[in-house]
Amino acid sequence: MANETPGLDQRDVAFDAKFFRYGFLAMMVFFIAVPFVNQAAGRDLIYLVFLMKVLCFGLFACAFNLLLGYGGLLSFGHAMFLGMAGYFSAHLAKVGLQFDQVTLFKVSIPLSVHLPPFSTELAILVSTAATGVLGLLVGLLAIRRQGIYFAMITLALAQMIFFYCLQAPFTGGEDGIQSVPRGKLLGMIDLTNNTAMYYFVLAVFTFGFLLIYRTVHSPFGQVLKAIKENEPRAISLGYQTERYKLLAFVLSATLAGLAGATKAIVFQLASLTDVHWSMSGEVVLMTLLGGMGTIFGPVAGSFVIMAMENYLSNLGAWVTITQGIVFVICVLAFRRGIVGELEALLRRRLTFRQFLFEVFAFRHHKRARDKKRG
Amino acid sequence: MRPAFQKLTEEIILETRGLTKEFKGFVAVDHVDLRVKRGTIHALIGPNGAGKTTVFNLLTKFLPPSRGTIHFKGEDITRDQPADVARRGVIRSFQISAVFPNLSVLENVRVALQRKRAGSNFAFWQSEKKLDAMNDAALAILDRVGLRDFAQTHAGALAYGRKRTLEIATTLAMDPEMMLLDEPTAGMGHEDVDRVRDLIQEVAKGRTVLMVEHNMSVVSGICDTITVLQRGSVLAEGPYAEVSKNPQVIEAYMGSSDGAGGPA
């Protein structure tokens, strides 16, 4: 048995734990420090609004990665969870729950509910839970099929949600729900202050991120990985694999909902953009670019994509083309994504000089391809 | 119930009656009556396309039968789901190697132990460190099959013969009453074949094994009963010495009935 690169053949639990610990530390230091650095510099070196966008989409992509990278399920309709949660939380925070009747399939049932606008945290919580229920319904339908059929069912259901959002009275159609109040966190902290809002978003993101890490590294996550690797074998060991996949789907949908609900409060807007199918595509792009099946990958992917959209916005439509080119390069040359490639390099414990050499000579790709495990 | 009859039903652990599978008019398995005695190693042999793997898939419910019934320990399991059959204690292996390639060898075995000990575990909020409690048991199993040194290797990086051995180790971790092995020595070199044969013989103690196998040295060496399938039907059944002299079996393998020595 050839064993020239022990780092790739051997399971190195210590490395994994170290990579996570230092990676998480670096990420948190960066995100926590930015407002202070901006203050010290006297101007916005990095806009907080931009970072809040990165965090919201980062959490969205992490949730998506839980399903794709660790469950092996490619959903092509995840925008429905992001978007619907946005509509829910925007509506709850702005209007509350106000209706006199419930109309289902043209049958109206009189039911009078009048709740004033929800507080920010309650609006986010309730809409996250509601998105979880939506995830359960969609999951029950979609999980029975695999591969491209699974992707198509999720896409079809997401399109239904899109047209519902386009027509339904509460979503505001083309206008969306605008000027959503940010409100006060627990009635005390004024979220109209960007710095306060930023730290709140960071806290939500960190909660979601750590929950995903824990899920991946739990007894459940272990079974999920096994199912992804070889589903017939997992079944033959007595695992009811559909239940595991369904739970992964619901968790992913719920966390995508958390991201969407928070995002609507941050930008004080819920619009059709977030339920559109192109958003489902964008999250695939972020995840693959950053590194599918790596814990930090989706955050890195979100950062790069958002940076391109923000800082290259004067290129207009060319941003989409640039993204396309980056995507093609990534798929052809960096199959593991930004974080995946970085992790593979560090795992081999190269010296700094070797590291630079490998990075610039792209040699590890060739070797990795030669040694591709099956 | 007469004692003799009771003894008979006790002895048979797995029984099929009139098991049939049709694929759009093509009959892959045709009225197979299979009776596997408890505690024996039973081989299912036959030329390519005889329907051996299909029978396996029917028995483990990976395919639904068109007609016929399957009884395990006297209970009808014809309508069970694949995972339910596994929970009854019937664990199968696959023709193509069935490991979890990106999990370590240890984790491969642990996934099986986890199911065996904890049942369905949906605890996504717990730490995976809880699983370390099973490490000793997993290592003991790896020790038994001679894979302990590879505990931390990714299963996908193992050599072919070791992958098949790991598969048996994973199956063993389930402590099954009955093991269904689909061509456990297919594609192996001589030394590996001998090693796996000895391993099967060892792990078969106290269990029932039904295996599809092409290698006659394995079949003649360790199997108590042999069922020969041809074109979906049972051609012959009995111990090796008897079956190998059956002219129909010789013809099925050799294409003529005058060949001596039986299937090679």
GROMACS .gro file of N, CA and C in nm, chain A residues 84 102 114 142 189 200 249 265 267 278:
model
   30
   84MET      N    1  -3.872   3.296   0.215
   84MET     CA    2  -3.995   3.290   0.294
   84MET      C    3  -3.970   3.338   0.436
  102VAL      N    4  -5.919   3.293   0.715
  102VAL     CA    5  -5.815   3.214   0.649
  102VAL      C    6  -5.874   3.157   0.521
  114HIS      N    7  -5.554   3.919   1.580
  114HIS     CA    8  -5.497   4.055   1.574
  114HIS      C    9  -5.384   4.067   1.674
  142ALA      N   10  -3.962   1.564  -0.103
  142ALA     CA   11  -3.843   1.557  -0.187
  142ALA      C   12  -3.750   1.440  -0.150
  189ILE      N   13  -3.159   4.723   2.348
  189ILE     CA   14  -3.052   4.767   2.259
  189ILE      C   15  -3.110   4.814   2.126
  200PHE      N   16  -2.526   4.184   1.679
  200PHE     CA   17  -2.639   4.093   1.691
  200PHE      C   18  -2.635   3.988   1.580
  249PHE      N   19  -3.244   1.770   0.631
  249PHE     CA   20  -3.313   1.867   0.547
  249PHE      C   21  -3.383   1.972   0.631
  265ILE      N   22  -3.441   4.174   0.858
  265ILE     CA   23  -3.436   4.278   0.962
  265ILE      C   24  -3.319   4.373   0.936
  267PHE      N   25  -3.159   4.448   0.652
  267PHE     CA   26  -3.175   4.536   0.535
  267PHE      C   27  -3.313   4.600   0.531
  278SER      N   28  -3.244   3.209  -0.891
  278SER     CA   29  -3.102   3.243  -0.906
  278SER      C   30  -3.033   3.248  -0.769
   0.00000   0.00000   0.00000
